[in-house]
PDB file of N, CA and C in Angstrom:
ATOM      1  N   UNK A   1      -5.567   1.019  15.508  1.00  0.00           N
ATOM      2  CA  UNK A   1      -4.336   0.619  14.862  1.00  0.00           C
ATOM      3  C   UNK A   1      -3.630   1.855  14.325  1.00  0.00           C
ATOM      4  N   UNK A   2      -2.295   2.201  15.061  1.00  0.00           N
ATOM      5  CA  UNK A   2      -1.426   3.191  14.267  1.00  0.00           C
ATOM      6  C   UNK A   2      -0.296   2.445  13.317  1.00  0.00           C
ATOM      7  N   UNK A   3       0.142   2.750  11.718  1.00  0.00           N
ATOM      8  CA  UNK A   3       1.065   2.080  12.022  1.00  0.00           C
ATOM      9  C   UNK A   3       2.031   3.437  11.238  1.00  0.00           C
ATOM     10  N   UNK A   4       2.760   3.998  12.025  1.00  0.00           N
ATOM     11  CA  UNK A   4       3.237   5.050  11.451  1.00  0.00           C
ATOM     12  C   UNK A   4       4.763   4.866  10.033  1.00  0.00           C
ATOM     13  N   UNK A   5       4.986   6.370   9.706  1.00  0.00           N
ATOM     14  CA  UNK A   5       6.088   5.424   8.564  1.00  0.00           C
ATOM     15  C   UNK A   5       7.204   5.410   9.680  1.00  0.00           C
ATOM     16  N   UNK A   6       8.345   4.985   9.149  1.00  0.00           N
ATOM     17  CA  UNK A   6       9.336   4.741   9.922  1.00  0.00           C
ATOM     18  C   UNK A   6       9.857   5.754   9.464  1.00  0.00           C
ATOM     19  N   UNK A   7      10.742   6.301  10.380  1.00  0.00           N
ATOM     20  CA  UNK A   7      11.579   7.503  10.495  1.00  0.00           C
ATOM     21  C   UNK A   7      12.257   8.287   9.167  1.00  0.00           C
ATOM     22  N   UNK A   8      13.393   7.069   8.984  1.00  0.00           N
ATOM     23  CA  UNK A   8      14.476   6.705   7.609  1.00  0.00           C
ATOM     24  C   UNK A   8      13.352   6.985   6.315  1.00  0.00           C
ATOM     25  N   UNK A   9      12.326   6.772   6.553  1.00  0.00           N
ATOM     26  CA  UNK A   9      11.379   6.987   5.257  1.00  0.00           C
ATOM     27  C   UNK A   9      10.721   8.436   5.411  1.00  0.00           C
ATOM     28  N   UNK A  10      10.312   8.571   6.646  1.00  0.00           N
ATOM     29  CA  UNK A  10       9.724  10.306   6.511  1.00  0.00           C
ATOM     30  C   UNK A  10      11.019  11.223   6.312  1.00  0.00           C
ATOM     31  N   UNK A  11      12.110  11.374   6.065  1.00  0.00           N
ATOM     32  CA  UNK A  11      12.950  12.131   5.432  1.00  0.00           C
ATOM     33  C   UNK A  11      13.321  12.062   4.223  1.00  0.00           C
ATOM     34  N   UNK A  12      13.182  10.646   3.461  1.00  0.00           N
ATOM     35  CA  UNK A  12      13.023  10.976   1.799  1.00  0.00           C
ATOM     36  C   UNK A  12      11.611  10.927   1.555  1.00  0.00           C
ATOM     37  N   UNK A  13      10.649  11.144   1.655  1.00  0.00           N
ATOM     38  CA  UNK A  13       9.431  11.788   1.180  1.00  0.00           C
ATOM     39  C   UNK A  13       8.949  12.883   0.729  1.00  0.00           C
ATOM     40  N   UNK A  14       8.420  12.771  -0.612  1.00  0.00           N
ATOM     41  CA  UNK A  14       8.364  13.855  -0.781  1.00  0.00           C
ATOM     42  C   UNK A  14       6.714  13.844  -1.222  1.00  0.00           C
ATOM     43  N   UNK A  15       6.434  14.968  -1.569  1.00  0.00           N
ATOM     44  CA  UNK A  15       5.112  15.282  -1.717  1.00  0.00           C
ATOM     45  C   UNK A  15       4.569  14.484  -3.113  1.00  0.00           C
ATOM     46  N   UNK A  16       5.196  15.267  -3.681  1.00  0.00           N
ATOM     47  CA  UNK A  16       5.061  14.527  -5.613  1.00  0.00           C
ATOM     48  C   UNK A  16       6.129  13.675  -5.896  1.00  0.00           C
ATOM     49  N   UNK A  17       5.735  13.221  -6.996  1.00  0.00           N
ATOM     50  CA  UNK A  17       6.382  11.830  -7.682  1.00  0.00           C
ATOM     51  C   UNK A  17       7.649  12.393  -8.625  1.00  0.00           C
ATOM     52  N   UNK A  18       8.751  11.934  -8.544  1.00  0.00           N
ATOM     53  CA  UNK A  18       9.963  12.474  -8.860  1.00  0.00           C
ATOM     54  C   UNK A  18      10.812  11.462  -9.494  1.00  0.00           C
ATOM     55  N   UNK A  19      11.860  11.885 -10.311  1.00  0.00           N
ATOM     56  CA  UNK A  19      12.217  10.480 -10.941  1.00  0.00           C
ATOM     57  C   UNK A  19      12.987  10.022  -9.743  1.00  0.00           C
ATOM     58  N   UNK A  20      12.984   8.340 -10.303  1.00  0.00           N
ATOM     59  CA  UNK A  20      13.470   7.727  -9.214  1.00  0.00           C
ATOM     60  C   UNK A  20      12.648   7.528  -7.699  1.00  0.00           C
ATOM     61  N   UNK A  21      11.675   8.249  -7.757  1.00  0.00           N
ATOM     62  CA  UNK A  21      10.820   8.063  -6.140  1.00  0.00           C
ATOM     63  C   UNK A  21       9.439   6.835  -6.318  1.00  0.00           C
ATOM     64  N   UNK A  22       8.913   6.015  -5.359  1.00  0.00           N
ATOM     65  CA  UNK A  22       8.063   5.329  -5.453  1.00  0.00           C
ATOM     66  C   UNK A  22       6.716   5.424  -4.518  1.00  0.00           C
ATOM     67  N   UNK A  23       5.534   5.285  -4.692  1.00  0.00           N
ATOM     68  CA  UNK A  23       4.588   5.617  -3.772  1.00  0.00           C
ATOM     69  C   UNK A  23       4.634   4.681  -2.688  1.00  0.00           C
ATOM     70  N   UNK A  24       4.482   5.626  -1.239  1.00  0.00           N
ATOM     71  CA  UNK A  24       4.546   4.870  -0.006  1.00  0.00           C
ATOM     72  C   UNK A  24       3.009   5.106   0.246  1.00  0.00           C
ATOM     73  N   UNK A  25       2.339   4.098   0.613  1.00  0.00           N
ATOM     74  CA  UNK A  25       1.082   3.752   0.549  1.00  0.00           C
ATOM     75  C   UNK A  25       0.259   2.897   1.969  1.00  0.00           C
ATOM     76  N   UNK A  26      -0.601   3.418   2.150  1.00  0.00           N
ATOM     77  CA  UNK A  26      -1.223   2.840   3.396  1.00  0.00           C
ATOM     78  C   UNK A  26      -2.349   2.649   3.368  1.00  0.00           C
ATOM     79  N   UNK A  27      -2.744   1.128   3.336  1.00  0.00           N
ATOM     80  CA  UNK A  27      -3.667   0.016   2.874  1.00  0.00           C
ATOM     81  C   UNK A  27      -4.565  -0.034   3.807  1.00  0.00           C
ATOM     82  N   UNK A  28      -6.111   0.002   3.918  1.00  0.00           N
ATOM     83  CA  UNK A  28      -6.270  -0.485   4.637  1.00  0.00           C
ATOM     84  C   UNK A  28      -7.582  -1.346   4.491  1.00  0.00           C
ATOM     85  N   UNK A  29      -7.987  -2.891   5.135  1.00  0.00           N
ATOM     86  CA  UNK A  29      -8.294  -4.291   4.551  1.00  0.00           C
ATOM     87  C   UNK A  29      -9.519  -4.518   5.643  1.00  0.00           C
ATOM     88  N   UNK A  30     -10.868  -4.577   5.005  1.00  0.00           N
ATOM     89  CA  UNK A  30     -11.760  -4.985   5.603  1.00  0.00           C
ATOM     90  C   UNK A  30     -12.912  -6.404   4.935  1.00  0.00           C
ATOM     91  N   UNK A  31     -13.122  -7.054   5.690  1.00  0.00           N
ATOM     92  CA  UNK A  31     -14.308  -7.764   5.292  1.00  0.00           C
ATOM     93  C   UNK A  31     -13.508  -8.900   4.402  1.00  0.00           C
ATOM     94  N   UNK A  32     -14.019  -9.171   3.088  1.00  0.00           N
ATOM     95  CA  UNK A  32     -13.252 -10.339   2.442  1.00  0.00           C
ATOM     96  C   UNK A  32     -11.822  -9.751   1.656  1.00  0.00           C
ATOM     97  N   UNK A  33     -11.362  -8.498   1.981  1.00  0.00           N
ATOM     98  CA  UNK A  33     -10.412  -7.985   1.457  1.00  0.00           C
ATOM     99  C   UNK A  33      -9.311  -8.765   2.417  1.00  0.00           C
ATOM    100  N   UNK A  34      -9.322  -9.035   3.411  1.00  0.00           N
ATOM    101  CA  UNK A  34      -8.385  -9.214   4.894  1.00  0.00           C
ATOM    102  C   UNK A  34      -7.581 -10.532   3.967  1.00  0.00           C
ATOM    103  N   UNK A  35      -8.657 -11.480   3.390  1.00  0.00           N
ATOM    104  CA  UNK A  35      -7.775 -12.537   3.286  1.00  0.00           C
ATOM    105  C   UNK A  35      -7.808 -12.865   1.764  1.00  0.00           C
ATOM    106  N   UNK A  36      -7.869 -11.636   0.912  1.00  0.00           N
ATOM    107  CA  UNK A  36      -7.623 -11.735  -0.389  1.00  0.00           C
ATOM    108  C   UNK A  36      -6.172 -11.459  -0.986  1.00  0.00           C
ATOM    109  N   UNK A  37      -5.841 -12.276  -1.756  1.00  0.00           N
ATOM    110  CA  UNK A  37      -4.334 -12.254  -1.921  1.00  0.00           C
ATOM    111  C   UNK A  37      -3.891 -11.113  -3.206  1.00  0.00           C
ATOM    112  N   UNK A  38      -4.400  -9.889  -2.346  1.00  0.00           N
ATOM    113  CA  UNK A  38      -4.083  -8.695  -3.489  1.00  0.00           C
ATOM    114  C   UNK A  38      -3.198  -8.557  -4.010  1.00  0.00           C
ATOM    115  N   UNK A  39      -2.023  -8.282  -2.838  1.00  0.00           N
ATOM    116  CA  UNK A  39      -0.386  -8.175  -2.891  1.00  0.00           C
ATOM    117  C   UNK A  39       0.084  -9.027  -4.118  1.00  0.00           C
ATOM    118  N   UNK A  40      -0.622 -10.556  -3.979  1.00  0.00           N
ATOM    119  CA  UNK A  40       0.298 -10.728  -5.072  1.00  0.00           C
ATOM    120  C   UNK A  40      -0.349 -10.862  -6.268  1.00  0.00           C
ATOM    121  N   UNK A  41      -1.606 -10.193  -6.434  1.00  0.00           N
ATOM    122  CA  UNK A  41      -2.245 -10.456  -7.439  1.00  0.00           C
ATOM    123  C   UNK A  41      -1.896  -9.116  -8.127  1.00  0.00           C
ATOM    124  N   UNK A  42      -1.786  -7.910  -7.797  1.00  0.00           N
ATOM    125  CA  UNK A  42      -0.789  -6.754  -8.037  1.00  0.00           C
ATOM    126  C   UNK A  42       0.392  -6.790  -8.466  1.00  0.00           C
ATOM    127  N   UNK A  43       1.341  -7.656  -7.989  1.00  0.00           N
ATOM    128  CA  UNK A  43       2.667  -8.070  -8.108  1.00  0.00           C
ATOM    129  C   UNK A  43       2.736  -8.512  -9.496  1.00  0.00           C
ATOM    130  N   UNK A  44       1.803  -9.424  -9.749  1.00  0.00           N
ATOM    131  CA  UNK A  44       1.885 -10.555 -10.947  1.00  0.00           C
ATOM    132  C   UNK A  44       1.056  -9.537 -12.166  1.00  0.00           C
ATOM    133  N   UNK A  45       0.005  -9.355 -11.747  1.00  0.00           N
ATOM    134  CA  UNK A  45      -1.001  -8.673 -13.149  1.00  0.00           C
ATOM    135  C   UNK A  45      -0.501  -7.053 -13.321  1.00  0.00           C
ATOM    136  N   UNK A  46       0.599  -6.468 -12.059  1.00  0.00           N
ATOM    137  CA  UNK A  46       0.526  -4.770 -13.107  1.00  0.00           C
ATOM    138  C   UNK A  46       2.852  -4.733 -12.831  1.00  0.00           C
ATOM    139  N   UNK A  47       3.153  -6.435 -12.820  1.00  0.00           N
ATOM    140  CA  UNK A  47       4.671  -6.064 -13.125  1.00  0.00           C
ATOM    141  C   UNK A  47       5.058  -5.325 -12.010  1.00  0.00           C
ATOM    142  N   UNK A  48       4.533  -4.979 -10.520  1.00  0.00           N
ATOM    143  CA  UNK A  48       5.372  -4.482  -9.526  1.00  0.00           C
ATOM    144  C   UNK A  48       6.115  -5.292  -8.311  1.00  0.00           C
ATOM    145  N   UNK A  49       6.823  -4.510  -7.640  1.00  0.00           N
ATOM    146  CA  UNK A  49       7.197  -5.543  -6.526  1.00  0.00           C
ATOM    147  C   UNK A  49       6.554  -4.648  -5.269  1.00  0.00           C
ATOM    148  N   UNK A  50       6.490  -5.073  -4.017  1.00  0.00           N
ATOM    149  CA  UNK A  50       5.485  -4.424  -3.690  1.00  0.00           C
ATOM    150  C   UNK A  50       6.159  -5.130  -1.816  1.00  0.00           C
ATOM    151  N   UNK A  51       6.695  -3.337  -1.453  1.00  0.00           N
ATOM    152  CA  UNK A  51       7.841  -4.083   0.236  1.00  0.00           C
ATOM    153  C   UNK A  51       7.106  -3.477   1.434  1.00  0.00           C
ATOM    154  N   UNK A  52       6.461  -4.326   2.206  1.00  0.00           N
ATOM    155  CA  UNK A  52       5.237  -4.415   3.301  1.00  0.00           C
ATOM    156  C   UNK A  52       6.594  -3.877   4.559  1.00  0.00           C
ATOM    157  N   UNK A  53       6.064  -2.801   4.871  1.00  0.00           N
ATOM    158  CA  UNK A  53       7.532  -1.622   5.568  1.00  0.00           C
ATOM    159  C   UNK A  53       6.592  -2.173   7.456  1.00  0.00           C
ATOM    160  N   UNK A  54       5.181  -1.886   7.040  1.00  0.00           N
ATOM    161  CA  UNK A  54       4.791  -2.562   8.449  1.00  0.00           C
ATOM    162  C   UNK A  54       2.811  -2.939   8.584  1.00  0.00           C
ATOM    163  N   UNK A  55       2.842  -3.752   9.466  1.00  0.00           N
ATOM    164  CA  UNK A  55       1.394  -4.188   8.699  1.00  0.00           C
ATOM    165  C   UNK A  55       0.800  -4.901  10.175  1.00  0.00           C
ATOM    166  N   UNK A  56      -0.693  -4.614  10.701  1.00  0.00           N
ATOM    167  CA  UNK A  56      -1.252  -5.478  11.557  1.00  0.00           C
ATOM    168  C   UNK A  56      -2.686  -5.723  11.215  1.00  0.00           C
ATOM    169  N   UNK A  57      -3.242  -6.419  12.007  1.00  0.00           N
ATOM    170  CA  UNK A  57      -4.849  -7.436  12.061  1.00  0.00           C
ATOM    171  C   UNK A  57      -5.197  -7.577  13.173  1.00  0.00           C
ATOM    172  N   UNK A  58      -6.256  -7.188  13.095  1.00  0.00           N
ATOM    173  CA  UNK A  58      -7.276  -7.358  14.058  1.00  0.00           C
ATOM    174  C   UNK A  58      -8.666  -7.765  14.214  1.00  0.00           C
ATOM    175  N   UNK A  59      -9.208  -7.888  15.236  1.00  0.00           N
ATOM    176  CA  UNK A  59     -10.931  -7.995  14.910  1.00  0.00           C
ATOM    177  C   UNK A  59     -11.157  -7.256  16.253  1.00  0.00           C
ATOM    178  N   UNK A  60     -12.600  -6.618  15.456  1.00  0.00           N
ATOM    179  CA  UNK A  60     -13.749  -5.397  16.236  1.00  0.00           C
ATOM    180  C   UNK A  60     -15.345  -6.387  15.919  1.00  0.00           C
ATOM    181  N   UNK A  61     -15.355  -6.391  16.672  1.00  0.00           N
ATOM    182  CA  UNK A  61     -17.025  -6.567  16.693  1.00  0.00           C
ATOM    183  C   UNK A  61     -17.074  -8.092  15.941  1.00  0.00           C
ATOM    184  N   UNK A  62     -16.245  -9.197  15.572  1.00  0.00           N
ATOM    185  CA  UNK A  62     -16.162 -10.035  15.196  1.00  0.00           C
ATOM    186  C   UNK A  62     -15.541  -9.669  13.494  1.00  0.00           C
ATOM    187  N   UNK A  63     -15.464  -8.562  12.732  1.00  0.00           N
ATOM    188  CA  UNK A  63     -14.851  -8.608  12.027  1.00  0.00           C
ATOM    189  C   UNK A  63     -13.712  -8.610  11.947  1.00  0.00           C
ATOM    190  N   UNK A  64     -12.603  -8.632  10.777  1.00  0.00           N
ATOM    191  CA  UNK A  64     -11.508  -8.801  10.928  1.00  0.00           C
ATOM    192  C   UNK A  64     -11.277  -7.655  10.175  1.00  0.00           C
ATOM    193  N   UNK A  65      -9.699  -6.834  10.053  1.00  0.00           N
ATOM    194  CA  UNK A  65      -9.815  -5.852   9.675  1.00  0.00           C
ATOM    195  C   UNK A  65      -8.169  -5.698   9.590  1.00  0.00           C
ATOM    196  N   UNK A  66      -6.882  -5.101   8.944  1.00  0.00           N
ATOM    197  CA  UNK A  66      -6.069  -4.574   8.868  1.00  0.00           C
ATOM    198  C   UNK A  66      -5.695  -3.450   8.328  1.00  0.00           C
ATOM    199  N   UNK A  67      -4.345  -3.383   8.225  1.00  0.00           N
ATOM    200  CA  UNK A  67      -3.810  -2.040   7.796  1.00  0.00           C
ATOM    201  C   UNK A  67      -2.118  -2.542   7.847  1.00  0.00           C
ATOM    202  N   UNK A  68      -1.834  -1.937   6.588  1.00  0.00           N
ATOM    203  CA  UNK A  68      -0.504  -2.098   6.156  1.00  0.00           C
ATOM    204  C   UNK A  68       0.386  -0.850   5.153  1.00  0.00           C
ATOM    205  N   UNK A  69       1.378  -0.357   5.722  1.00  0.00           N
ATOM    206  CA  UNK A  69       2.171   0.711   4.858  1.00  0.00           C
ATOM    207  C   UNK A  69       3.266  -0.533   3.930  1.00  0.00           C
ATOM    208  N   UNK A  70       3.227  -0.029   2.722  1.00  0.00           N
ATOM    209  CA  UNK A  70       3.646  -0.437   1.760  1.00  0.00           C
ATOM    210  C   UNK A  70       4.122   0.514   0.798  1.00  0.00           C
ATOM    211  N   UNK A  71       5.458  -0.209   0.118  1.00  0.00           N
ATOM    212  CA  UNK A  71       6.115   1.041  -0.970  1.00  0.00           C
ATOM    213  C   UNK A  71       5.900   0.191  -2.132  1.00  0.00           C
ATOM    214  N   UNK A  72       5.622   0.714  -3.122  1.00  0.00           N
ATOM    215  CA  UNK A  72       5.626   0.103  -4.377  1.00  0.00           C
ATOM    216  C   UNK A  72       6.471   0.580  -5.444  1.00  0.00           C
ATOM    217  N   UNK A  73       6.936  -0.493  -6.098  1.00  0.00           N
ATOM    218  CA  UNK A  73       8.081  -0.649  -7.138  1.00  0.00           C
ATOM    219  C   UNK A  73       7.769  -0.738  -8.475  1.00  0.00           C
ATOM    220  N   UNK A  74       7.681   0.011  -8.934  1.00  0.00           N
ATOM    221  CA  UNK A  74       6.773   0.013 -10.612  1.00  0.00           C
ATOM    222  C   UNK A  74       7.240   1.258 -11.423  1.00  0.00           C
ATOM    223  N   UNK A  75       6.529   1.134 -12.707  1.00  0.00           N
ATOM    224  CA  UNK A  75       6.947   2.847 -13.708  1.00  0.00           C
ATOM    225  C   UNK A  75       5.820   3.137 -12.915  1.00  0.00           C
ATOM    226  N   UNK A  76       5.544   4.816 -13.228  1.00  0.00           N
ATOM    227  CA  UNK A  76       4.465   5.169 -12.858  1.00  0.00           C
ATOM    228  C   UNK A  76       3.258   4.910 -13.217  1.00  0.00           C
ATOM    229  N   UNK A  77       2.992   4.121 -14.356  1.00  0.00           N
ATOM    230  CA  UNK A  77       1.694   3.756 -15.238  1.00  0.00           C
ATOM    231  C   UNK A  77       1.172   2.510 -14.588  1.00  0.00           C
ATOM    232  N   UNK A  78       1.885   1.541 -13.974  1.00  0.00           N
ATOM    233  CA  UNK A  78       1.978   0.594 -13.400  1.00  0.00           C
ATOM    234  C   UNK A  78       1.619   0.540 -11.890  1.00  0.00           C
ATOM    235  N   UNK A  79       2.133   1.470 -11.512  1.00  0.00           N
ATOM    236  CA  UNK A  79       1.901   1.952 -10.129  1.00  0.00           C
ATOM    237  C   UNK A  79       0.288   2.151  -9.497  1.00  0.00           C
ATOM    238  N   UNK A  80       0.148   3.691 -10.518  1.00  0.00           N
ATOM    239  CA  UNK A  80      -1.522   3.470 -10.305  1.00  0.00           C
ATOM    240  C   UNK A  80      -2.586   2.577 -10.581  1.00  0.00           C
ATOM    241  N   UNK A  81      -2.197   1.903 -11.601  1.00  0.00           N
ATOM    242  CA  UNK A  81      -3.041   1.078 -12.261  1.00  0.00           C
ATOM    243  C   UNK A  81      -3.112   0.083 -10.414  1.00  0.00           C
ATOM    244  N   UNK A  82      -1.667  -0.440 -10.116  1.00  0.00           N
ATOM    245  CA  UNK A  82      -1.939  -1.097  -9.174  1.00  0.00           C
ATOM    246  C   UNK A  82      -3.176  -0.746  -8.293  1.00  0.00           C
ATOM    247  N   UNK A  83      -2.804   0.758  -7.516  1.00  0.00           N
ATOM    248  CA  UNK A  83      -3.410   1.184  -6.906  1.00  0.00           C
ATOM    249  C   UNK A  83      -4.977   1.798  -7.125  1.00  0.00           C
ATOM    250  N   UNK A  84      -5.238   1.828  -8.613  1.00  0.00           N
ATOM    251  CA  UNK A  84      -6.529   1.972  -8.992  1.00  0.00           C
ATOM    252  C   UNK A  84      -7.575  -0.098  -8.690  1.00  0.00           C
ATOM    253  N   UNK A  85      -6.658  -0.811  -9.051  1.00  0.00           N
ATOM    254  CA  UNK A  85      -7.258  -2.197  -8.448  1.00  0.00           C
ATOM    255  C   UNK A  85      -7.421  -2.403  -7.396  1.00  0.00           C
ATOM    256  N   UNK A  86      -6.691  -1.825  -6.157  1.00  0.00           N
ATOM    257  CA  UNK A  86      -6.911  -2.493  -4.907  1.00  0.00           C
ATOM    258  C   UNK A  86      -7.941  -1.437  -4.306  1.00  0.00           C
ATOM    259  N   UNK A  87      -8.106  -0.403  -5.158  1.00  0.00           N
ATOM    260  CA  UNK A  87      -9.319   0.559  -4.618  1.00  0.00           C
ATOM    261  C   UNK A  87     -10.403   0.178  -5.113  1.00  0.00           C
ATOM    262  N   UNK A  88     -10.515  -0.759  -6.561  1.00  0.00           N
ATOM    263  CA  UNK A  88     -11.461  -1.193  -6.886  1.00  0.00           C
ATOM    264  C   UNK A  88     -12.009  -2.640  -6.357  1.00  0.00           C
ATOM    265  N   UNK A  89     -11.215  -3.176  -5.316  1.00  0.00           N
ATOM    266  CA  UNK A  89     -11.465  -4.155  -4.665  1.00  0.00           C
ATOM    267  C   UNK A  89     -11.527  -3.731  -3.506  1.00  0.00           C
ATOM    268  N   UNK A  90     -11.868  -3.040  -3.123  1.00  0.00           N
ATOM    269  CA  UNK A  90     -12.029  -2.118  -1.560  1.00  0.00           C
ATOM    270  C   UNK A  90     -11.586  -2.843  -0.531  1.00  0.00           C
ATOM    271  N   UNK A  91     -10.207  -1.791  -1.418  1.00  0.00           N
ATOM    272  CA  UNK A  91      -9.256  -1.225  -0.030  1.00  0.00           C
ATOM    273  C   UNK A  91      -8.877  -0.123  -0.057  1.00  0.00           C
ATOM    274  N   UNK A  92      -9.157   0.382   0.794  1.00  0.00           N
ATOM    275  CA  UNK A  92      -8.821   1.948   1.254  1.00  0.00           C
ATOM    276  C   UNK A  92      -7.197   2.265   1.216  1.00  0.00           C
ATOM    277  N   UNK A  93      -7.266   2.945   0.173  1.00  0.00           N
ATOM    278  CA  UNK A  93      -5.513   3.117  -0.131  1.00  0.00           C
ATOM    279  C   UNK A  93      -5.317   4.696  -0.078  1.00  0.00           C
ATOM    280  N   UNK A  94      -4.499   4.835   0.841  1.00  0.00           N
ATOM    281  CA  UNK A  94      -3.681   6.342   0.687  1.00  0.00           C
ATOM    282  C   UNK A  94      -2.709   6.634   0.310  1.00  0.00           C
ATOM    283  N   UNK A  95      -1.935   7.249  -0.513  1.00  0.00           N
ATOM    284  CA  UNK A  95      -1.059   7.807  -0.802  1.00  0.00           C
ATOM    285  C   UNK A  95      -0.266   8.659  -0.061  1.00  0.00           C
ATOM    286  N   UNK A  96       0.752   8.193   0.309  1.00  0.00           N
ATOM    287  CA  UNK A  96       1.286   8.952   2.038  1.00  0.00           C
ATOM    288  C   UNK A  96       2.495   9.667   1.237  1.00  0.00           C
ATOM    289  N   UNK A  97       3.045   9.439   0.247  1.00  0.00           N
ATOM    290  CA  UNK A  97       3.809  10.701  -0.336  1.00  0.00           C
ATOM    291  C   UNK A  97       4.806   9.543  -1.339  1.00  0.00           C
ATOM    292  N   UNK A  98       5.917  10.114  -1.625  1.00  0.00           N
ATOM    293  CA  UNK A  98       6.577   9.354  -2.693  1.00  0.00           C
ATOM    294  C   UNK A  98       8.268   9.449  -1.759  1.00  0.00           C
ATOM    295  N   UNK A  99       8.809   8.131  -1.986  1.00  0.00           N
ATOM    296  CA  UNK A  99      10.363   7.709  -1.217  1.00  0.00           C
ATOM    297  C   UNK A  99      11.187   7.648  -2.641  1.00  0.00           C
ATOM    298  N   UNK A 100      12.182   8.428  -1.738  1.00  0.00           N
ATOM    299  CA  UNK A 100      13.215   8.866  -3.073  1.00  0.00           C
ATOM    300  C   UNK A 100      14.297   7.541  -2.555  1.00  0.00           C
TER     301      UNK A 100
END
C-alpha cells in the first residue's frame, strides 16, 4: 500500500510546526485497530477535527490491515495529545511534516 501526499499538500509542508500549520499524518491500522473508531474517538475526547486526505484496506495472510494520511485540526497541545492516543492504541503514526 502506497498512499502518497497529494501534490497541493507537498508544497505547503513544512518541516516544523508554524503558526497557523497543522500535522499531516500517516496512520497506519492493524489487527483490532482496523475497526476501532479512533478518528472519532480523537475528534470528540482531544476537541480536533480530523480530514482523511486518502486512506485504503486490505488483508495479507487473513489479516486486515490499513493506512490512511490525515491532517489534523487542533492547538498544538491537542494535537499531540491526539496523536500520543492513537500511538497508545497501536497505531503506527508518522508525522509527515506540518500544512500551512
Amino acid at each position: 500500500m502506497d498512499l502518497s501526499i497529494p501534490e497541493d499538500y507537498q508544497v505547503r509542508l513544512q518541516p516544523t510546526r508554524v503558526a497557523g500549520s497543522y500535522p499531516l499524518v500517516r496512520l497506519e491500522f492493524t489487527g483490532a485497530t482496523v475497526d476501532a473508531p479512533l478518528m472519532t474517538q480523537i475528534a470528540r475526547k482531544y476537541n480536533i477535527d480530523v480530514s482523511i486526505l486518502s486512506s485504503d484496506l486490505d488483508y495479507a495472510g487473513g489479516v486486515k490491515f490499513g493506512m490512511m494520511v490525515a491532517e489534523i485540526f487542533g492547538n498544538a497541545d491537542d494535537d499531540e495529545a491526539a496523536i500520543r492516543y492513537l500511538r497508545e492504541n497501536n497505531v503506527k503514526v508518522e508525522v509527515l511534516g506540518y500544512v500551512l
